[in-house]
C-alpha cells in the first residue's frame, strides 16, 4: 500500500510538472513571436527553434494559427510534426491533452493570445518521454524496494518467531522427558516472558499434583500390602503351632479360635480398604434421607456400649433435635469409628461422652474421651490412611489406621468436616460437623 501510494503521488507530481513546463513553453512562444518587416510572423530567437537540436525522444513544438485556421508559423527542437488540424474554439480552452503521433506521445495545449494587437491561436506540445521514463524508474525503484522490504520482513519475522518459540520447543522436549518415574522434574521457563512462564508454572503445578498423587498411591500400596501381611503371618504361625503334635482338644480349639480372629481382622481390613478405595473413586453414591443426628448417635452408642463396659468406661449420649440430610449407613460408619476410637484409646475406667449440638446452620456431634490425647505433630496425620500414632505399641487396641480416613471422607461427602481438639494427657474430642437440614 505504501508503494502504491507513493507511486500515485509521485506520478501525479510528474504530470503537474509537465503541464507547468507546457505553460512555460507557451509563455516563451508568445514572447518569441514578432512581426517581420513584411508583417509576417516569425521567431525572435530562431536558434531556439532549430529542428533536431534536442536529445532523441525529447523536444517541444509550437504552432501559430490565425483564428480563421491558417498556419502562420511553426517551430520545433525535434523533427517537424503537424500537431493536427486547425485548432477549434473548444480546444483553445480545454485542458492539456495527450496525443499519439507515430511512436511519439505528446502533451498538447492550445490557447488564444494576441501579438501586436492581432489575435492568434498558439498550440504548443512537449514530449511525454521524460514523464514515461520517470514513471518507469519509479515503478522499478518501488518494485525493487517492495521485494527487498518483503524479503527483510519475512526473514525478520521468521527470526523473531524462531526466537520467540524456541523456549516453547525446549519446554516441549523437557515435558516429553517427564514420565511417571521422573515426575520430580520441572519445566524451566525463567526469563522466557510472561505467558510462557505462566504456562510453565501451570504445567509445573500439574506435575506437582501428579507427583503427590503418585507418591500417595505408592505409599498406599506399600502400606496396604504391609497391613495385609501382618495378619497373614499371624495366621500362618498360629497354624504352624497347631500342627505340632501333642495338643489337647482345648488347645486345638484355641488355635482355631485365634486363626478365626486373625481371619476376622483380615476381613475387616479388606472391607475397609475396599470401602476407602471406592469412596475415593467417588463410587459410593449417597442415599440421602432426613435423619436426626442425636437419634443416630444414640443408636451407635447402644450398639457399642458393650465394648465400653468391657473397659469399665462410662459411655453417655446427650443431644438436641439435630436434623441432617445424610446417608444413614455412611454416617453410622463414621460415628462408629469415632466412638470406637474414643473407647479404644480412652482411659480404662474413664468417661466417653457423645454430645450432639445444633445451631441455625450446623449440627455438631462431639465424641469426647479422657484418654492420653494426641500430640500436636500427629493431629493432622491421624486422618491419613494407615497412620497410627504408636505403631510399636502393638496391634492390640488399634486397627489398620483407616477409621479416621473413612470418617473424614464421610463428613466431606456430606459437605461437612471433622474437627479435632486434643490435650495431651487430658483427652481428645473429635467433632463431626454436618450442615443442618433446612426445613421445606
Ligand atoms: P485405627 O484403626 O488405628 O483406630 P484410625 O484412623 O481410627 O485408625 O486412627 C488413627 C490413629 O489416630 C490411631 O491409631 C490412634 O493412634 C489415633 N487416635 C484416633 N482416635 C484417637 C483418640 N480418641 N485418642 C487418641 N488417639 C487417637
CSV table of C-alpha atoms and ligand atoms in Angstrom, one decimal:
chain,number,residue,atom,x,y,z
A,1,UNK,CA,0.0,0.0,0.0
A,2,UNK,CA,2.9,2.3,0.8
A,3,UNK,CA,4.5,1.6,-2.5
A,4,UNK,CA,1.2,2.1,-4.4
A,5,UNK,CA,0.5,5.3,-2.6
A,6,UNK,CA,4.0,6.6,-3.3
A,7,UNK,CA,3.6,5.7,-7.0
A,8,UNK,CA,0.3,7.5,-7.3
A,9,UNK,CA,1.5,10.7,-5.6
A,10,UNK,CA,4.8,10.9,-7.5
A,11,UNK,CA,3.2,10.2,-10.8
A,12,UNK,CA,0.7,13.0,-10.2
A,13,UNK,CA,3.5,15.3,-9.3
A,14,UNK,CA,5.4,14.5,-12.5
A,15,UNK,CA,2.3,15.2,-14.6
A,16,UNK,CA,1.8,18.6,-12.9
A,17,UNK,CA,5.4,19.4,-13.5
A,18,UNK,CA,5.0,18.5,-17.2
A,19,UNK,CA,2.0,20.8,-17.5
A,20,UNK,CA,4.0,23.6,-15.9
A,21,UNK,CA,6.6,23.1,-18.5
A,22,UNK,CA,4.0,23.3,-21.2
A,23,UNK,CA,2.7,26.6,-19.8
A,24,UNK,CA,6.2,27.9,-19.7
A,25,UNK,CA,6.7,26.9,-23.3
A,26,UNK,CA,3.5,28.7,-24.3
A,27,UNK,CA,4.7,31.9,-22.5
A,28,UNK,CA,8.1,31.6,-24.2
A,29,UNK,CA,6.5,31.2,-27.6
A,30,UNK,CA,4.4,34.3,-27.1
A,31,UNK,CA,7.5,36.2,-26.0
A,32,UNK,CA,9.4,34.9,-29.0
A,33,UNK,CA,6.8,35.8,-31.6
A,34,UNK,CA,7.3,39.0,-33.6
A,35,UNK,CA,6.2,40.5,-36.9
A,36,UNK,CA,8.8,40.7,-39.6
A,37,UNK,CA,9.4,43.7,-41.9
A,38,UNK,CA,6.7,42.4,-44.3
A,39,UNK,CA,4.2,41.9,-41.5
A,40,UNK,CA,4.8,38.1,-41.4
A,41,UNK,CA,5.1,36.2,-38.1
A,42,UNK,CA,8.5,35.0,-37.2
A,43,UNK,CA,10.5,33.7,-34.2
A,44,UNK,CA,12.7,36.3,-32.5
A,45,UNK,CA,15.3,33.7,-31.5
A,46,UNK,CA,15.1,31.5,-34.5
A,47,UNK,CA,18.0,29.4,-33.0
A,48,UNK,CA,15.7,28.1,-30.2
A,49,UNK,CA,13.5,26.5,-32.9
A,50,UNK,CA,16.1,24.5,-34.9
A,51,UNK,CA,14.8,21.0,-35.6
A,52,UNK,CA,16.9,18.2,-34.3
A,53,UNK,CA,18.6,20.2,-31.6
A,54,UNK,CA,17.1,18.3,-28.7
A,55,UNK,CA,18.1,14.9,-27.4
A,56,UNK,CA,16.4,12.0,-29.1
A,57,UNK,CA,12.9,11.4,-27.7
A,58,UNK,CA,12.7,14.9,-26.2
A,59,UNK,CA,11.8,18.2,-27.7
A,60,UNK,CA,9.0,20.7,-27.9
A,61,UNK,CA,6.8,22.0,-30.7
A,62,UNK,CA,4.9,25.3,-31.3
A,63,UNK,CA,2.4,26.3,-34.0
A,64,UNK,CA,0.9,29.7,-34.6
A,65,UNK,CA,-2.5,29.8,-36.3
A,66,UNK,CA,-4.8,32.6,-37.3
A,67,UNK,CA,-8.3,32.4,-35.8
A,68,UNK,CA,-9.5,31.5,-39.2
A,69,UNK,CA,-7.4,28.4,-39.3
A,70,UNK,CA,-4.4,29.3,-41.4
A,71,UNK,CA,-1.0,28.1,-40.1
A,72,UNK,CA,1.2,31.2,-39.8
A,73,UNK,CA,4.4,29.7,-38.3
A,74,UNK,CA,5.7,26.5,-36.7
A,75,UNK,CA,8.9,25.5,-34.9
A,76,UNK,CA,10.4,22.6,-33.1
A,77,UNK,CA,13.6,21.4,-31.5
A,78,UNK,CA,13.0,17.9,-32.7
A,79,UNK,CA,11.7,16.6,-36.1
A,80,UNK,CA,8.9,18.7,-37.6
A,81,UNK,CA,5.4,17.3,-36.9
A,82,UNK,CA,1.9,18.5,-37.8
A,83,UNK,CA,0.2,18.7,-34.4
A,84,UNK,CA,-3.2,18.2,-36.1
A,85,UNK,CA,-5.9,20.1,-38.0
A,86,UNK,CA,-6.6,23.8,-37.4
A,87,UNK,CA,-7.5,24.2,-33.7
A,88,UNK,CA,-11.2,24.6,-32.8
A,89,UNK,CA,-12.5,27.2,-30.5
A,90,UNK,CA,-13.2,24.5,-27.8
A,91,UNK,CA,-9.7,23.2,-28.0
A,92,UNK,CA,-8.4,26.7,-27.1
A,93,UNK,CA,-10.0,26.5,-23.6
A,94,UNK,CA,-9.6,22.7,-23.0
A,95,UNK,CA,-7.1,21.2,-20.5
A,96,UNK,CA,-3.8,19.9,-22.0
A,97,UNK,CA,-4.4,16.6,-23.8
A,98,UNK,CA,-2.2,13.6,-24.7
A,99,UNK,CA,-1.6,12.9,-28.3
A,100,UNK,CA,-0.1,10.0,-30.1
A,101,UNK,CA,1.8,10.7,-33.3
A,102,UNK,CA,3.6,7.7,-34.8
A,103,UNK,CA,5.7,6.3,-31.9
A,104,UNK,CA,5.7,9.7,-30.1
A,105,UNK,CA,3.5,10.6,-27.2
A,106,UNK,CA,3.0,14.3,-26.8
A,107,UNK,CA,1.2,16.6,-24.4
A,108,UNK,CA,-0.6,19.3,-26.3
A,109,UNK,CA,-2.1,22.6,-25.2
A,110,UNK,CA,-3.8,25.3,-27.3
A,111,UNK,CA,-4.5,28.9,-26.2
A,112,UNK,CA,-5.6,32.2,-27.8
A,113,UNK,CA,-3.2,35.1,-27.5
A,114,UNK,CA,-2.5,38.3,-29.3
A,115,UNK,CA,0.6,39.7,-30.9
A,116,UNK,CA,0.9,43.3,-31.9
A,117,UNK,CA,-2.8,43.7,-31.3
A,118,UNK,CA,-3.9,40.8,-33.5
A,119,UNK,CA,-5.4,37.6,-32.2
A,120,UNK,CA,-3.5,34.3,-32.9
A,121,UNK,CA,-4.1,30.7,-31.7
A,122,UNK,CA,-0.9,29.2,-30.3
A,123,UNK,CA,-0.6,25.4,-30.0
A,124,UNK,CA,2.4,24.0,-28.1
A,125,UNK,CA,3.4,20.4,-27.5
A,126,UNK,CA,6.0,18.7,-25.4
A,127,UNK,CA,7.3,15.1,-25.5
A,128,UNK,CA,5.9,12.9,-22.7
A,129,UNK,CA,9.0,10.7,-23.0
A,130,UNK,CA,10.5,12.1,-19.8
A,131,UNK,CA,7.3,11.5,-18.0
A,132,UNK,CA,7.2,7.9,-19.0
A,133,UNK,CA,10.9,7.4,-18.2
A,134,UNK,CA,10.2,8.8,-14.7
A,135,UNK,CA,7.2,6.5,-14.3
A,136,UNK,CA,9.2,3.5,-15.3
A,137,UNK,CA,12.1,4.4,-12.9
A,138,UNK,CA,9.6,5.0,-10.2
A,139,UNK,CA,7.9,1.6,-10.8
A,140,UNK,CA,11.3,-0.2,-10.9
A,141,UNK,CA,12.5,1.5,-7.7
A,142,UNK,CA,9.4,0.9,-5.8
A,143,UNK,CA,9.1,-2.7,-7.1
A,144,UNK,CA,12.7,-3.4,-6.1
A,145,UNK,CA,12.1,-1.8,-2.7
A,146,UNK,CA,8.9,-3.8,-2.3
A,147,UNK,CA,10.7,-7.1,-2.9
A,148,UNK,CA,13.6,-6.1,-0.6
A,149,UNK,CA,11.4,-5.0,2.2
A,150,UNK,CA,9.2,-8.1,1.8
A,151,UNK,CA,12.2,-10.3,2.0
A,152,UNK,CA,13.6,-8.5,5.0
A,153,UNK,CA,10.2,-8.7,6.7
A,154,UNK,CA,9.9,-12.4,6.0
A,155,UNK,CA,13.4,-13.1,7.3
A,156,UNK,CA,12.9,-10.8,10.3
A,157,UNK,CA,9.5,-12.4,11.1
A,158,UNK,CA,11.0,-15.8,10.8
A,159,UNK,CA,13.9,-14.9,13.1
A,160,UNK,CA,11.6,-13.4,15.6
A,161,UNK,CA,9.2,-16.3,15.6
A,162,UNK,CA,12.0,-18.8,16.0
A,163,UNK,CA,13.5,-16.8,18.8
A,164,UNK,CA,10.1,-16.4,20.5
A,165,UNK,CA,9.1,-20.0,20.1
A,166,UNK,CA,12.4,-21.7,20.9
A,167,UNK,CA,11.7,-21.7,24.7
A,168,UNK,CA,8.4,-23.4,23.9
A,169,UNK,CA,10.1,-26.1,21.8
A,170,UNK,CA,12.6,-26.6,24.7
A,171,UNK,CA,9.7,-26.9,27.1
A,172,UNK,CA,8.0,-29.5,24.9
A,173,UNK,CA,11.2,-31.5,24.8
A,174,UNK,CA,11.5,-31.4,28.5
A,175,UNK,CA,7.9,-32.1,29.1
A,176,UNK,CA,8.2,-35.2,26.9
A,177,UNK,CA,11.0,-36.5,29.2
A,178,UNK,CA,8.9,-36.2,32.3
A,179,UNK,CA,7.3,-39.6,32.9
A,180,UNK,CA,5.8,-41.3,35.9
A,181,UNK,CA,9.2,-42.3,37.1
A,182,UNK,CA,10.7,-38.7,36.7
A,183,UNK,CA,7.8,-36.7,38.0
A,184,UNK,CA,10.0,-34.7,40.2
A,185,UNK,CA,11.5,-32.8,37.2
A,186,UNK,CA,10.1,-29.4,36.4
A,187,UNK,CA,9.9,-27.2,33.3
A,188,UNK,CA,12.2,-24.2,33.3
A,189,UNK,CA,10.9,-21.1,31.6
A,190,UNK,CA,12.7,-18.4,33.6
A,191,UNK,CA,13.3,-15.3,31.5
A,192,UNK,CA,11.1,-16.6,28.7
A,193,UNK,CA,8.5,-13.9,29.2
A,194,UNK,CA,5.1,-13.5,30.8
A,195,UNK,CA,2.8,-16.0,29.0
A,196,UNK,CA,5.4,-18.8,28.7
A,197,UNK,CA,6.3,-18.5,32.3
A,198,UNK,CA,2.7,-18.8,33.2
A,199,UNK,CA,2.3,-21.8,31.0
A,200,UNK,CA,5.4,-23.4,32.6
A,201,UNK,CA,4.0,-22.6,36.1
A,202,UNK,CA,0.7,-24.2,35.2
A,203,UNK,CA,2.4,-27.3,33.9
A,204,UNK,CA,4.7,-27.5,37.0
A,205,UNK,CA,1.6,-27.2,39.3
A,206,UNK,CA,0.1,-30.1,37.4
A,207,UNK,CA,3.3,-32.1,37.7
A,208,UNK,CA,3.5,-31.4,41.4
A,209,UNK,CA,-0.1,-32.6,41.9
A,210,UNK,CA,0.6,-35.7,39.8
A,211,UNK,CA,3.7,-36.4,41.8
A,212,UNK,CA,1.8,-36.0,45.0
A,213,UNK,CA,-0.9,-38.4,43.9
A,214,UNK,CA,1.6,-40.9,42.6
A,215,UNK,CA,3.5,-40.8,45.8
A,216,UNK,CA,0.3,-41.2,47.8
A,217,UNK,CA,-0.6,-44.2,45.6
A,218,UNK,CA,2.8,-45.8,46.1
A,219,UNK,CA,2.6,-45.3,49.8
A,220,UNK,CA,-0.9,-46.7,49.9
A,221,UNK,CA,0.0,-49.8,48.0
A,222,UNK,CA,3.1,-50.4,50.2
A,223,UNK,CA,1.1,-49.8,53.4
A,224,UNK,CA,-1.8,-51.9,52.3
A,225,UNK,CA,0.4,-54.9,51.5
A,226,UNK,CA,2.2,-54.4,54.8
A,227,UNK,CA,-1.0,-54.4,56.7
A,228,UNK,CA,-2.3,-57.4,54.9
A,229,UNK,CA,0.9,-59.3,55.5
A,230,UNK,CA,0.8,-59.0,59.3
A,231,UNK,CA,-2.5,-60.9,59.9
A,232,UNK,CA,-1.4,-63.4,57.2
A,233,UNK,CA,1.9,-64.0,59.1
A,234,UNK,CA,0.0,-64.4,62.4
A,235,UNK,CA,-2.4,-66.9,60.7
A,236,UNK,CA,0.5,-68.8,59.4
A,237,UNK,CA,2.4,-69.0,62.7
A,238,UNK,CA,-0.7,-69.9,64.7
A,239,UNK,CA,-1.4,-72.6,62.1
A,240,UNK,CA,2.1,-74.0,62.4
A,241,UNK,CA,1.8,-74.1,66.2
A,242,UNK,CA,-1.4,-76.1,65.7
A,243,UNK,CA,0.3,-78.6,63.5
A,244,UNK,CA,2.8,-79.5,66.2
A,245,UNK,CA,1.9,-82.9,67.8
A,246,UNK,CA,0.6,-83.4,71.3
A,247,UNK,CA,-2.2,-80.8,71.7
A,248,UNK,CA,-5.3,-81.4,73.7
A,249,UNK,CA,-8.7,-80.7,72.1
A,250,UNK,CA,-8.9,-77.4,74.1
A,251,UNK,CA,-5.6,-76.3,72.7
A,252,UNK,CA,-6.7,-77.1,69.2
A,253,UNK,CA,-9.9,-75.1,69.8
A,254,UNK,CA,-7.8,-72.2,71.0
A,255,UNK,CA,-5.6,-72.3,67.9
A,256,UNK,CA,-8.7,-72.4,65.6
A,257,UNK,CA,-10.2,-69.5,67.6
A,258,UNK,CA,-7.2,-67.3,67.2
A,259,UNK,CA,-7.0,-68.2,63.5
A,260,UNK,CA,-10.6,-67.1,63.1
A,261,UNK,CA,-9.8,-63.9,64.9
A,262,UNK,CA,-7.0,-63.1,62.5
A,263,UNK,CA,-9.2,-64.0,59.6
A,264,UNK,CA,-11.8,-61.6,61.0
A,265,UNK,CA,-9.2,-58.9,61.3
A,266,UNK,CA,-8.2,-59.6,57.7
A,267,UNK,CA,-11.8,-59.4,56.5
A,268,UNK,CA,-12.3,-56.1,58.3
A,269,UNK,CA,-9.2,-54.7,56.8
A,270,UNK,CA,-10.1,-55.8,53.3
A,271,UNK,CA,-13.6,-54.4,53.8
A,272,UNK,CA,-12.2,-51.0,55.0
A,273,UNK,CA,-9.7,-50.9,52.1
A,274,UNK,CA,-12.4,-51.7,49.6
A,275,UNK,CA,-14.7,-49.1,51.0
A,276,UNK,CA,-12.0,-46.4,51.1
A,277,UNK,CA,-10.9,-47.0,47.5
A,278,UNK,CA,-14.5,-47.0,46.3
A,279,UNK,CA,-15.1,-43.8,48.3
A,280,UNK,CA,-12.1,-42.1,46.9
A,281,UNK,CA,-13.0,-43.1,43.4
A,282,UNK,CA,-16.4,-41.5,44.1
A,283,UNK,CA,-18.2,-44.8,43.5
A,284,UNK,CA,-20.3,-44.8,46.7
A,285,UNK,CA,-23.5,-43.0,45.9
A,286,UNK,CA,-25.0,-41.4,48.9
A,287,UNK,CA,-28.6,-42.3,49.6
A,288,UNK,CA,-29.7,-39.1,51.3
A,289,UNK,CA,-32.6,-39.1,53.7
A,290,UNK,CA,-33.8,-36.9,56.6
A,291,UNK,CA,-32.1,-38.1,59.7
A,292,UNK,CA,-31.8,-36.9,63.3
A,293,UNK,CA,-28.1,-36.8,64.3
A,294,UNK,CA,-29.0,-37.4,68.0
A,295,UNK,CA,-31.0,-40.5,67.2
A,296,UNK,CA,-28.2,-41.8,65.0
A,297,UNK,CA,-25.6,-41.2,67.8
A,298,UNK,CA,-27.8,-42.9,70.4
A,299,UNK,CA,-28.1,-45.9,68.1
A,300,UNK,CA,-24.3,-46.1,67.7
A,301,UNK,CA,-23.8,-45.8,71.4
A,302,UNK,CA,-26.3,-48.5,72.1
A,303,UNK,CA,-24.6,-50.8,69.7
A,304,UNK,CA,-21.1,-50.3,71.1
A,305,UNK,CA,-21.9,-50.0,74.8
A,306,UNK,CA,-20.7,-53.5,75.4
A,307,UNK,CA,-17.1,-52.5,74.4
A,308,UNK,CA,-17.1,-49.6,76.8
A,309,UNK,CA,-18.4,-51.8,79.5
A,310,UNK,CA,-15.5,-54.2,78.9
A,311,UNK,CA,-13.1,-51.4,79.6
A,312,UNK,CA,-15.0,-50.1,82.6
A,313,UNK,CA,-15.9,-46.9,80.9
A,314,UNK,CA,-18.9,-44.7,81.3
A,315,UNK,CA,-20.5,-44.1,77.9
A,316,UNK,CA,-23.1,-41.3,77.7
A,317,UNK,CA,-25.0,-39.7,74.9
A,318,UNK,CA,-26.9,-36.4,75.1
A,319,UNK,CA,-28.3,-34.2,72.4
A,320,UNK,CA,-30.9,-31.9,70.9
A,321,UNK,CA,-33.0,-32.2,67.8
A,322,UNK,CA,-30.5,-32.1,65.1
A,323,UNK,CA,-31.9,-32.7,61.6
A,324,UNK,CA,-29.5,-33.5,58.8
A,325,UNK,CA,-29.7,-34.8,55.2
A,326,UNK,CA,-27.5,-37.8,55.1
A,327,UNK,CA,-26.8,-41.4,54.2
A,328,UNK,CA,-27.7,-43.5,57.2
A,329,UNK,CA,-25.1,-46.2,56.6
A,330,UNK,CA,-22.2,-43.9,55.8
A,331,UNK,CA,-22.8,-41.5,58.8
A,332,UNK,CA,-23.3,-44.6,61.1
A,333,UNK,CA,-19.9,-45.9,59.9
A,334,UNK,CA,-18.2,-42.5,60.6
A,335,UNK,CA,-19.7,-42.1,64.1
A,336,UNK,CA,-19.0,-45.7,64.9
A,337,UNK,CA,-15.3,-45.2,64.0
A,338,UNK,CA,-15.1,-42.1,66.2
A,339,UNK,CA,-16.8,-43.7,69.2
A,340,UNK,CA,-14.9,-46.9,68.8
A,341,UNK,CA,-11.6,-44.9,68.8
A,342,UNK,CA,-12.7,-43.0,71.9
A,343,UNK,CA,-13.3,-46.3,73.7
A,344,UNK,CA,-10.2,-48.0,72.4
A,345,UNK,CA,-7.8,-45.1,73.2
A,346,UNK,CA,-9.7,-43.7,76.2
A,347,UNK,CA,-8.6,-44.3,79.7
A,348,UNK,CA,-9.7,-47.6,81.2
A,349,UNK,CA,-12.4,-46.8,83.7
A,350,UNK,CA,-12.8,-43.3,82.2
A,351,UNK,CA,-15.6,-41.5,80.5
A,352,UNK,CA,-16.7,-41.3,76.9
A,353,UNK,CA,-19.2,-38.7,76.0
A,354,UNK,CA,-21.2,-38.2,72.9
A,355,UNK,CA,-22.8,-34.9,72.7
A,356,UNK,CA,-24.9,-33.5,69.8
A,357,UNK,CA,-25.4,-29.7,69.4
A,358,UNK,CA,-27.1,-27.8,66.7
A,359,UNK,CA,-27.4,-24.2,65.6
A,360,UNK,CA,-29.0,-22.5,62.6
A,361,UNK,CA,-26.6,-23.8,60.1
A,362,UNK,CA,-24.7,-26.7,61.6
A,363,UNK,CA,-25.0,-29.9,63.5
A,364,UNK,CA,-22.0,-31.0,65.6
A,365,UNK,CA,-21.6,-34.4,67.1
A,366,UNK,CA,-18.7,-34.3,69.6
A,367,UNK,CA,-17.1,-37.5,70.8
A,368,UNK,CA,-15.0,-36.8,73.9
A,369,UNK,CA,-12.7,-39.1,75.8
A,370,UNK,CA,-10.3,-38.6,78.7
A,371,UNK,CA,-7.5,-40.7,77.2
A,372,UNK,CA,-3.9,-39.8,76.6
A,373,UNK,CA,-4.7,-37.2,73.9
A,374,UNK,CA,-2.9,-36.8,70.5
A,375,UNK,CA,0.4,-34.9,70.3
A,376,UNK,CA,0.2,-31.7,68.1
A,377,UNK,CA,2.5,-33.1,65.5
A,378,UNK,CA,0.2,-36.1,64.9
A,379,UNK,CA,-3.1,-34.2,64.8
A,380,UNK,CA,-3.2,-33.7,61.0
A,381,UNK,CA,-1.7,-37.1,60.2
A,382,UNK,CA,-4.2,-39.2,62.2
A,383,UNK,CA,-6.6,-38.7,59.2
A,384,UNK,CA,-4.0,-40.2,56.8
A,385,UNK,CA,-4.6,-43.8,55.7
A,386,UNK,CA,-2.7,-46.4,57.7
A,387,UNK,CA,-1.4,-43.8,60.2
A,388,UNK,CA,-1.2,-44.9,63.8
A,389,UNK,CA,0.3,-42.8,66.5
A,390,UNK,CA,2.0,-45.6,68.2
A,391,UNK,CA,2.8,-48.3,65.7
A,392,UNK,CA,5.1,-50.2,68.1
A,393,UNK,CA,2.6,-50.3,70.9
A,394,UNK,CA,1.4,-53.5,69.4
A,395,UNK,CA,-1.7,-54.1,67.5
A,396,UNK,CA,-3.9,-54.9,70.4
A,397,UNK,CA,-6.3,-52.0,70.5
A,398,UNK,CA,-5.6,-50.3,67.2
A,399,UNK,CA,-6.9,-51.1,63.8
A,400,UNK,CA,-5.2,-50.6,60.5
A,401,UNK,CA,-5.4,-46.8,60.7
A,402,UNK,CA,-8.2,-46.5,58.2
A,403,UNK,CA,-11.0,-45.5,60.5
A,404,UNK,CA,-10.4,-41.7,60.6
A,405,UNK,CA,-9.7,-41.6,56.9
A,406,UNK,CA,-13.1,-43.1,56.2
A,407,UNK,CA,-14.8,-40.8,58.8
A,408,UNK,CA,-13.2,-37.8,57.2
A,409,UNK,CA,-14.3,-38.9,53.7
A,410,UNK,CA,-17.9,-39.5,55.1
A,411,UNK,CA,-18.0,-36.0,56.6
A,412,UNK,CA,-16.7,-34.3,53.4
A,413,UNK,CA,-19.1,-36.3,51.2
A,414,UNK,CA,-21.9,-34.7,53.2
A,415,UNK,CA,-20.5,-31.2,52.8
A,416,UNK,CA,-19.1,-31.2,56.3
A,417,UNK,CA,-15.8,-31.8,58.1
A,418,UNK,CA,-14.2,-33.3,61.2
A,419,UNK,CA,-12.6,-31.1,63.8
A,420,UNK,CA,-10.1,-32.4,66.3
A,421,UNK,CA,-9.3,-30.9,69.7
A,422,UNK,CA,-6.9,-32.6,72.0
A,423,UNK,CA,-4.8,-32.0,75.0
A,424,UNK,CA,-2.0,-34.4,75.7
A,425,UNK,CA,-2.8,-36.3,79.0
A,426,UNK,CA,-6.3,-34.9,79.3
A,427,UNK,CA,-8.3,-36.3,76.4
A,428,UNK,CA,-9.4,-35.9,72.9
A,429,UNK,CA,-12.6,-34.6,71.2
A,430,UNK,CA,-13.4,-35.4,67.6
A,431,UNK,CA,-16.3,-33.4,66.3
A,432,UNK,CA,-18.3,-34.4,63.2
A,433,UNK,CA,-19.7,-31.2,61.7
A,434,UNK,CA,-22.5,-31.5,59.2
A,435,UNK,CA,-24.7,-28.9,57.5
A,436,UNK,CA,-28.1,-28.7,59.2
A,437,UNK,CA,-31.0,-29.7,57.1
A,438,UNK,CA,-33.2,-26.7,56.2
A,439,UNK,CA,-36.9,-27.1,56.6
A,440,UNK,CA,-39.1,-27.2,53.5
B,1,LIG,P1,-7.2,-47.1,63.9
B,1,LIG,O1,-7.9,-48.2,63.1
B,1,LIG,O2,-5.8,-47.4,64.2
B,1,LIG,O3,-8.0,-46.7,65.1
B,1,LIG,P2,-7.9,-44.5,63.0
B,1,LIG,O4,-7.7,-44.0,61.6
B,1,LIG,O5,-9.2,-44.6,63.5
B,1,LIG,O6,-7.2,-45.9,62.9
B,1,LIG,O7,-7.0,-43.7,63.9
B,1,LIG,C1,-5.7,-43.4,63.6
B,1,LIG,C2,-4.8,-43.2,64.8
B,1,LIG,O8,-5.2,-42.0,65.5
B,1,LIG,C3,-5.0,-44.2,65.8
B,1,LIG,O9,-4.1,-45.3,65.6
B,1,LIG,C4,-4.6,-43.6,67.1
B,1,LIG,O10,-3.2,-43.6,67.3
B,1,LIG,C5,-5.0,-42.1,66.9
B,1,LIG,N1,-6.3,-41.9,67.5
B,1,LIG,C6,-7.6,-42.0,67.0
B,1,LIG,N2,-8.5,-41.6,67.9
B,1,LIG,C7,-7.9,-41.3,69.0
B,1,LIG,C8,-8.4,-40.9,70.3
B,1,LIG,N3,-9.7,-40.8,70.6
B,1,LIG,N4,-7.4,-40.7,71.3
B,1,LIG,C9,-6.1,-40.9,71.0
B,1,LIG,N5,-5.6,-41.3,69.8
B,1,LIG,C10,-6.5,-41.5,68.8
